[in-house]
PDB file of C-alpha atoms and ligand atoms in Angstrom:
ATOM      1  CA  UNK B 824      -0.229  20.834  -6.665  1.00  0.00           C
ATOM      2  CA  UNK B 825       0.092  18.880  -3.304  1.00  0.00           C
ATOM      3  CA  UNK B 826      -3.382  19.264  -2.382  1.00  0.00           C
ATOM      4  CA  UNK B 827      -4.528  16.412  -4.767  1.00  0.00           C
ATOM      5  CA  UNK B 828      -6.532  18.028  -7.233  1.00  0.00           C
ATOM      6  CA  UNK B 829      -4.452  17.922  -9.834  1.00  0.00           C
ATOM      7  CA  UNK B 830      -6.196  17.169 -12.615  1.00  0.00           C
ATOM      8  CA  UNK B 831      -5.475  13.120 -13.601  1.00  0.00           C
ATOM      9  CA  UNK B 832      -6.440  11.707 -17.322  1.00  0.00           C
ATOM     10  CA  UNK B 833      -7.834   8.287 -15.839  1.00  0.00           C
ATOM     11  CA  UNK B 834      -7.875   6.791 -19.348  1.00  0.00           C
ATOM     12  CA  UNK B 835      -4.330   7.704 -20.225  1.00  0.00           C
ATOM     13  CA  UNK B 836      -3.271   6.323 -17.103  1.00  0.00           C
ATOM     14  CA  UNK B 837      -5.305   3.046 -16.811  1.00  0.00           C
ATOM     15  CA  UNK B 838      -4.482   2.077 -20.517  1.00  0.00           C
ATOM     16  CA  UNK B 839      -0.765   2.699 -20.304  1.00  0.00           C
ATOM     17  CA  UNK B 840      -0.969   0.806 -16.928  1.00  0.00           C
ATOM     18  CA  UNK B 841      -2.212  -2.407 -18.446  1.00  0.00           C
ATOM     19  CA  UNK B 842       0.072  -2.453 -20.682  1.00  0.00           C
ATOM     20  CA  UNK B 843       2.672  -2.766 -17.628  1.00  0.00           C
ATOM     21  CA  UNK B 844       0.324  -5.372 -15.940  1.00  0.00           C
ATOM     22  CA  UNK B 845      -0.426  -8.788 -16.076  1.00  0.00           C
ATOM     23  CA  UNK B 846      -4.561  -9.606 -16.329  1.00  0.00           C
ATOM     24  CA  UNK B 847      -4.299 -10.977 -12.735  1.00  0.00           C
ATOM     25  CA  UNK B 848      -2.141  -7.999 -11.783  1.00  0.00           C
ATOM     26  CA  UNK B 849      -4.779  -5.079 -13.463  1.00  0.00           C
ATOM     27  CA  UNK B 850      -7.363  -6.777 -11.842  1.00  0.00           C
ATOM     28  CA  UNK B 851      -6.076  -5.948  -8.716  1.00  0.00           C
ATOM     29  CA  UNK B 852      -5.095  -3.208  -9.600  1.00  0.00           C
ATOM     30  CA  UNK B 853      -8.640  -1.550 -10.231  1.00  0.00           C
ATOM     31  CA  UNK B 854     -10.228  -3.402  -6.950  1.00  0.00           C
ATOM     32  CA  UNK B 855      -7.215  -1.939  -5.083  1.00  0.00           C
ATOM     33  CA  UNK B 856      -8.305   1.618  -6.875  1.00  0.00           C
ATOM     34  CA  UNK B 857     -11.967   1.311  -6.424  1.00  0.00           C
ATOM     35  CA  UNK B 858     -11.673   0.127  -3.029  1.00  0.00           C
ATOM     36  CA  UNK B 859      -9.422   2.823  -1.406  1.00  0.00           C
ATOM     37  CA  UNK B 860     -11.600   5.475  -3.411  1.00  0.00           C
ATOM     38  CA  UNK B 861     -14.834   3.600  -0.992  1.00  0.00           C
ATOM     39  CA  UNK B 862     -12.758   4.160   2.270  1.00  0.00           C
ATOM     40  CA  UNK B 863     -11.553   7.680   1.070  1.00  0.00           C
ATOM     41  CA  UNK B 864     -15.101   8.805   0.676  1.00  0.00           C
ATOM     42  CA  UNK B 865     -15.783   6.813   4.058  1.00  0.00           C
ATOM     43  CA  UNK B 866     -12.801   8.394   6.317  1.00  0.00           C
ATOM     44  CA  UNK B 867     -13.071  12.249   4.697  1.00  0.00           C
ATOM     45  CA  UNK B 868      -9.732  11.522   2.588  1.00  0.00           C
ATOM     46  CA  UNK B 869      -9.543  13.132  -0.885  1.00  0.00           C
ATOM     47  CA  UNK B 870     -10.933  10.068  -3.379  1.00  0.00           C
ATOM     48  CA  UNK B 871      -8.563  11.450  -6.235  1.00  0.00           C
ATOM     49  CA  UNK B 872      -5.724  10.953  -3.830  1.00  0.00           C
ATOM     50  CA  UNK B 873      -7.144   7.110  -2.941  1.00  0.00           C
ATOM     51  CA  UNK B 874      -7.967   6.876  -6.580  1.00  0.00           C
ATOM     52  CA  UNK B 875      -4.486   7.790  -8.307  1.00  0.00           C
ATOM     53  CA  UNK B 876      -2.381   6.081  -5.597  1.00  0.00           C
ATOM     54  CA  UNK B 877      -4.694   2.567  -6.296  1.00  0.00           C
ATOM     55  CA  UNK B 878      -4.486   2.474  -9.350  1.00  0.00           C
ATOM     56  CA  UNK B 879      -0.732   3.170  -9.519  1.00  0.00           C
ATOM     57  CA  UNK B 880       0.412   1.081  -6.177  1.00  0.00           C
ATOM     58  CA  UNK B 881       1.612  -1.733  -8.219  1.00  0.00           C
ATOM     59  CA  UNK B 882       2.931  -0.247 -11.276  1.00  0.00           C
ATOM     60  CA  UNK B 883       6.935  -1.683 -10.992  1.00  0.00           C
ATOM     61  CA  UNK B 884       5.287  -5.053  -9.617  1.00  0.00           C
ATOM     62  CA  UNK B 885       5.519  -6.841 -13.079  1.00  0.00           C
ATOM     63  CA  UNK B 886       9.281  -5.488 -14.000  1.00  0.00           C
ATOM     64  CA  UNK B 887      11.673  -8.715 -13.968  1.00  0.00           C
ATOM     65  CA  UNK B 888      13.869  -8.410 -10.665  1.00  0.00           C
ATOM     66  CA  UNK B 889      16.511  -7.200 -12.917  1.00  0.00           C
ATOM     67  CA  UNK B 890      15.004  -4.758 -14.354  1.00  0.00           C
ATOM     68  CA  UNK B 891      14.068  -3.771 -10.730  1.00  0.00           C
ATOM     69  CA  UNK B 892      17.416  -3.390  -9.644  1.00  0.00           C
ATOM     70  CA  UNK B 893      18.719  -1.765 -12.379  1.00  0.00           C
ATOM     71  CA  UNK B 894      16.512   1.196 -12.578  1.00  0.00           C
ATOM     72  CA  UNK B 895      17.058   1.961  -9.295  1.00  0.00           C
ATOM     73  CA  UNK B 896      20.363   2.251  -9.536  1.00  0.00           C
ATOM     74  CA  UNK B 897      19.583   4.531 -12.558  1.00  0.00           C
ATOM     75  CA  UNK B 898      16.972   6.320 -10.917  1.00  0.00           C
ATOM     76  CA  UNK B 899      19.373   6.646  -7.870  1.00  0.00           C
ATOM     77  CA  UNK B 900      17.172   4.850  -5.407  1.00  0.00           C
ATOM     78  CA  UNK B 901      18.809   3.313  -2.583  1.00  0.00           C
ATOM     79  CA  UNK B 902      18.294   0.059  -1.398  1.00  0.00           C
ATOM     80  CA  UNK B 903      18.924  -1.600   2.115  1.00  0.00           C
ATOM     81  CA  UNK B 904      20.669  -5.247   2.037  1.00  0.00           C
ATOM     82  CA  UNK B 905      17.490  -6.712   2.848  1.00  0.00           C
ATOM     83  CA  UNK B 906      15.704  -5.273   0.037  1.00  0.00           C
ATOM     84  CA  UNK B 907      18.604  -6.467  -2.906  1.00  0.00           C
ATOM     85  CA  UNK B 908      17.944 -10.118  -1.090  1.00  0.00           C
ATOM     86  CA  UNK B 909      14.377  -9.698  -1.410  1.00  0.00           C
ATOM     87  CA  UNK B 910      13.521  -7.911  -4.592  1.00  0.00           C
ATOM     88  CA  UNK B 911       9.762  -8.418  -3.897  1.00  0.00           C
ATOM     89  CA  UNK B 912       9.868  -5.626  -1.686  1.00  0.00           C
ATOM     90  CA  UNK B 913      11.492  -3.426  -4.141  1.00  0.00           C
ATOM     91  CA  UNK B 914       8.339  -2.502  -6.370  1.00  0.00           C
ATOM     92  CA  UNK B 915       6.859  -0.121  -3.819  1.00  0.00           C
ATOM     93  CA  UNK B 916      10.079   2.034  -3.431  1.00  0.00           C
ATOM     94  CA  UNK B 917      10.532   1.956  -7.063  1.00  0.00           C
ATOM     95  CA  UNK B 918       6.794   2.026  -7.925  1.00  0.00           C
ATOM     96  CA  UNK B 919       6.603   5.581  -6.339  1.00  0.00           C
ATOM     97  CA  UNK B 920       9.688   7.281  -8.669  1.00  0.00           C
ATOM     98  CA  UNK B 921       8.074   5.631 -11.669  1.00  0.00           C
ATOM     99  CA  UNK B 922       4.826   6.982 -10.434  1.00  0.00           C
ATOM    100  CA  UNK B 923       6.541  10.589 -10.495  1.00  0.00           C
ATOM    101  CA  UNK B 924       8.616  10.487 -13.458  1.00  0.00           C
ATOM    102  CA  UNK B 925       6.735   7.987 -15.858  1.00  0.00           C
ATOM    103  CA  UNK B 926       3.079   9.005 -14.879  1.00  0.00           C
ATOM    104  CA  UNK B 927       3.824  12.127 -14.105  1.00  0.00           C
ATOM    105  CA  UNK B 928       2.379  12.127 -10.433  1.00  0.00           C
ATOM    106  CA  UNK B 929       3.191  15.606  -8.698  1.00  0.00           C
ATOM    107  CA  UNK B 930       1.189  14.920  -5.587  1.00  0.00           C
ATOM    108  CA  UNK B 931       3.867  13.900  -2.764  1.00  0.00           C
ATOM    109  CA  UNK B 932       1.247  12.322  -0.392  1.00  0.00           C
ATOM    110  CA  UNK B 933       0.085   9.858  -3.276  1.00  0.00           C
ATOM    111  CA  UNK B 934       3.598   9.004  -3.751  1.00  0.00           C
ATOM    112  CA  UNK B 935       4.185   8.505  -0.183  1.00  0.00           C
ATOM    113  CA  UNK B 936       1.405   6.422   0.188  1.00  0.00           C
ATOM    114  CA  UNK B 937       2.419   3.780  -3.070  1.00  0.00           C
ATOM    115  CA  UNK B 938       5.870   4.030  -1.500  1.00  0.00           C
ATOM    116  CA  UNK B 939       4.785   2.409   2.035  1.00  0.00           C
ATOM    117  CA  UNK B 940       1.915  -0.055   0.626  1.00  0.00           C
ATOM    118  CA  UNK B 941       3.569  -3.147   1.045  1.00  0.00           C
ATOM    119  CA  UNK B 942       5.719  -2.714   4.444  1.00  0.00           C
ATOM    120  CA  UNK B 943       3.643  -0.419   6.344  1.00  0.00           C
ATOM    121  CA  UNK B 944       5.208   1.851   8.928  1.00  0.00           C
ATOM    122  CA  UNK B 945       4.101   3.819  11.975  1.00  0.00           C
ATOM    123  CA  UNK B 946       2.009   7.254  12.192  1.00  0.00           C
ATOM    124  CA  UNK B 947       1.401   6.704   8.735  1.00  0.00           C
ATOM    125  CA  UNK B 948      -1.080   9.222   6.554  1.00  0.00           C
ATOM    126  CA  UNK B 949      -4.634   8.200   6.264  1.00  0.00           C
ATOM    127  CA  UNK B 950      -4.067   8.269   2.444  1.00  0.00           C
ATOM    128  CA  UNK B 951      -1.123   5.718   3.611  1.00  0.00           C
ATOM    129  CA  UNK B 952      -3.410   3.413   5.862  1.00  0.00           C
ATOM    130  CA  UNK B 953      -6.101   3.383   2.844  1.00  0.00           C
ATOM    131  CA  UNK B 954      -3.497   2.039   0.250  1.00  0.00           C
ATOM    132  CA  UNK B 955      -1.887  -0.353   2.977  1.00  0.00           C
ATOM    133  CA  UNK B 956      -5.536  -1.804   3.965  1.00  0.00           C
ATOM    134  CA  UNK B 957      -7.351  -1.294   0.257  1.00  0.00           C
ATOM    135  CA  UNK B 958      -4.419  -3.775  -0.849  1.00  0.00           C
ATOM    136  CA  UNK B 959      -5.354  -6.327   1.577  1.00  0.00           C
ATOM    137  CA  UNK B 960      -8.738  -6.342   1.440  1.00  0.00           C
ATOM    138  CA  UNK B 961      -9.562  -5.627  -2.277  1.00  0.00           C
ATOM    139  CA  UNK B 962     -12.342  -8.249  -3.800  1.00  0.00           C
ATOM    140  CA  UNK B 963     -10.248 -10.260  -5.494  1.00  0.00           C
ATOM    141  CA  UNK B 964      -8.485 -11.469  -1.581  1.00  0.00           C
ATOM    142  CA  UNK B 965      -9.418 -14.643  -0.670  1.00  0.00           C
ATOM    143  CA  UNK B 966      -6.345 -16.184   1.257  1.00  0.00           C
ATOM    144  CA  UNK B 967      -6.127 -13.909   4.692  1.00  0.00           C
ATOM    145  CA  UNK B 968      -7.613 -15.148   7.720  1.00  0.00           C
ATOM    146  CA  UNK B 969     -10.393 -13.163   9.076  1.00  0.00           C
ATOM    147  CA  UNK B 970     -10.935 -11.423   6.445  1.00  0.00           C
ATOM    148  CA  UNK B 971     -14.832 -10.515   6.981  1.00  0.00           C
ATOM    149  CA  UNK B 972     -13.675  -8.516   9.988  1.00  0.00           C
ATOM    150  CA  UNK B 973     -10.873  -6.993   8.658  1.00  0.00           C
ATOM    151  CA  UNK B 974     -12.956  -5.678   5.638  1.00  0.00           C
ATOM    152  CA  UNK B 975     -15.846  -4.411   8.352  1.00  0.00           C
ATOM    153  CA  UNK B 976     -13.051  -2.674  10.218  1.00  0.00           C
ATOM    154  CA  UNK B 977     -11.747  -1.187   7.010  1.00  0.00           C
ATOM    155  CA  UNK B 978     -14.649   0.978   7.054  1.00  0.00           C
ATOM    156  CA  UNK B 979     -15.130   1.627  11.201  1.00  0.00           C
ATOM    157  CA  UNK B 980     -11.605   2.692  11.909  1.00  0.00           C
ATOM    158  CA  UNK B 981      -8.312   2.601  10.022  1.00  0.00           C
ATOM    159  CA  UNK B 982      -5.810   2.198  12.873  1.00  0.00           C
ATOM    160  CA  UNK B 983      -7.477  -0.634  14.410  1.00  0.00           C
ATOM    161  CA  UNK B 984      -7.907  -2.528  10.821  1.00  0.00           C
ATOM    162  CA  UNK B 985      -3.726  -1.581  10.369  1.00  0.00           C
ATOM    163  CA  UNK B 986      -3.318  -3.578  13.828  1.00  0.00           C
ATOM    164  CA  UNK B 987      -5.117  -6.321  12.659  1.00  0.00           C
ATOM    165  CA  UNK B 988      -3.549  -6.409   9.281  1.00  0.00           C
ATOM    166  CA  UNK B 989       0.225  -5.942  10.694  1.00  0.00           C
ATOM    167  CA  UNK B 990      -0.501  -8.670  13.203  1.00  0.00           C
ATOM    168  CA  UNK B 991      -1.737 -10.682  10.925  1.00  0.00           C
ATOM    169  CA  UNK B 992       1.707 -10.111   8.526  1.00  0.00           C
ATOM    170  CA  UNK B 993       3.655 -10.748  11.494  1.00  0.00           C
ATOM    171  CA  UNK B 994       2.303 -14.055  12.286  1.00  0.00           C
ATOM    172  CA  UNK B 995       2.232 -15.100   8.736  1.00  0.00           C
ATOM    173  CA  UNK B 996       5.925 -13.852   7.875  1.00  0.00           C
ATOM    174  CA  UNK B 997       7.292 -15.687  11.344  1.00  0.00           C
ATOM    175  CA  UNK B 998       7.202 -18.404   9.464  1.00  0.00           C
ATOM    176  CA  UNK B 999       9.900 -17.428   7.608  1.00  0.00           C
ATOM    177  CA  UNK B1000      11.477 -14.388   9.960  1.00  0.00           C
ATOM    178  CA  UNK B1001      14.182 -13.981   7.326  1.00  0.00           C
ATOM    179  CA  UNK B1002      11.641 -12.354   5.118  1.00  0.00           C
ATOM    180  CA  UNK B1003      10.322  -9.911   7.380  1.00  0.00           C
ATOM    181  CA  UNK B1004      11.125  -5.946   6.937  1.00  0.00           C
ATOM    182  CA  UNK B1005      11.996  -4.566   9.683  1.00  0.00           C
ATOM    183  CA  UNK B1006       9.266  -1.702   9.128  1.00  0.00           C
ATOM    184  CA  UNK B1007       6.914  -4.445   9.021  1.00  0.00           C
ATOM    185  CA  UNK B1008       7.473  -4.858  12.512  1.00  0.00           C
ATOM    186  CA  UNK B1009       7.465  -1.461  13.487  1.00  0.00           C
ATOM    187  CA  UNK B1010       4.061  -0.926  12.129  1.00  0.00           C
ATOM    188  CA  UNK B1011       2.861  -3.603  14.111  1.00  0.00           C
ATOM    189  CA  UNK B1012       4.268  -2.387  17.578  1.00  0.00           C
ATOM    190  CA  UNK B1013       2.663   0.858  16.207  1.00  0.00           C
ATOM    191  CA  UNK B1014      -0.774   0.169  15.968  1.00  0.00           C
ATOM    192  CA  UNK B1015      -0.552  -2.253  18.705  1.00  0.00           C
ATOM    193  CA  UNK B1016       0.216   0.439  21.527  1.00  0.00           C
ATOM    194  CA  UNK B1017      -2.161   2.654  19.764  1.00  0.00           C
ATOM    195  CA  UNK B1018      -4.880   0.628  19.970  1.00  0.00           C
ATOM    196  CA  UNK B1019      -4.403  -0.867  23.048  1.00  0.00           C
ATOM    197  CA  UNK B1020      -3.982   2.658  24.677  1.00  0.00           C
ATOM    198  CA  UNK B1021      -7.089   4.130  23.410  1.00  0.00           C
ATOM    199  CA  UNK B1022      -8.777   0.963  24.732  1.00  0.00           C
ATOM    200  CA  UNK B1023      -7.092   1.877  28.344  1.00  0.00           C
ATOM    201  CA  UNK B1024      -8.653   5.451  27.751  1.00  0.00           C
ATOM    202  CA  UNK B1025     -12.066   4.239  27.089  1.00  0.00           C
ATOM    203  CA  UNK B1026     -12.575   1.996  30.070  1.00  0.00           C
ATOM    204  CA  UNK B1027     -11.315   5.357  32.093  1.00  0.00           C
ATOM    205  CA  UNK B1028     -14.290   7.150  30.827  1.00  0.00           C
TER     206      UNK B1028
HETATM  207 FE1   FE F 510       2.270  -4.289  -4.060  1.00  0.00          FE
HETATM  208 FE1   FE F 511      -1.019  -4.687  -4.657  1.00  0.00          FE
END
């Protein structure tokens, strides 16, 4: 059942879910949910796919740090150096195996794309860029600069809104570079070239 249409019990899910959630944290949740299902029905991606991976994205985001830290060690999850000093980061590695084994998600690419929601990375899924960009731009945002053109690019083309989003991160996190994943970064150079270089290709034409 990789193909996403395994059958999901929305109510099951979203009521076990808040349970796990803080108010602030559910409603994020479901504008994180209702928003990638938008852009999945916008860029041809399967909405149960944007759907299930929405609404689950966040679920180890409310575990204490130690609670974090030690179900991944029972879960067998490794963790880099950088994640143990920054725990924050933790919830989307961890977030996908409790997506699997507590929610009972089959469907690798909606695991993949909880797993990658917070750092990015390069040549990701479109499932992956929805998740990534539906948890920036969900209603309840109001901090990021630019965020009226970042939402309108949401729904013209996913790579260049992941360039503006990962230079965006990049800028913000500089101000404390200790902080930054290394993925983070990646992303960024990512998107970058491939934006830039289909801009190249379209002044060719
Ligand atoms: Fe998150
Ligand atoms: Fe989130």
């Amino acid at each position: 059942m990789g193909d996403g249409r395994m059958g999901y019990d929305w109510e099951t899910l979203e009521k076990r879910l808040k349970k796990e959630l803080t108010d602030e944290r559910y409603r994020h949740t479901l504008g994180v949910m209702y928003t990638a299902c938008s852009l999945a029905m916008r860029h041809d991606v399967n909405p149960d796919q944007a759907r299930a991976a929405g609404l689950l994205h966040d679920c180890a985001k409310c575990l204490t740090n130690k609670k974090k830290l030690s179900m991944c060690q029972k879960k067998k999850v490794k963790l880099t150096e950088f994640e143990k000093s920054h725990p924050f980061l933790i919830h989307a590695k961890l977030g996908a195996v409790i997506a699997r084994d507590y929610y009972g998600v089959e469907d690798t690419a909606v695991l993949d794309a909880i797993r990658w929601h917070t750092t990015g990375k390069p040549a990701m899924t479109d499932l992956e860029k929805i998740i990534y960009i539906a948890d920036y731009i969900e209603p309840n945002r109001f901090k990021a600069p630019r965020l009226e053109k970042i939402r309108r690019a949401a729904f013209q083309d996913l790579d260049v809104c992941m360039y503006m989003i990962t230079c965006d991160s990049v800028n913000y996190l500089k101000a404390d570079p200790g902080s930054m994943d290394r993925m983070t970064l990646d992303a960024y150079h990512y998107y970058k070239e491939l934006t830039e270089k289909r801009n190249t290709n379209d002044g060719v034409k």
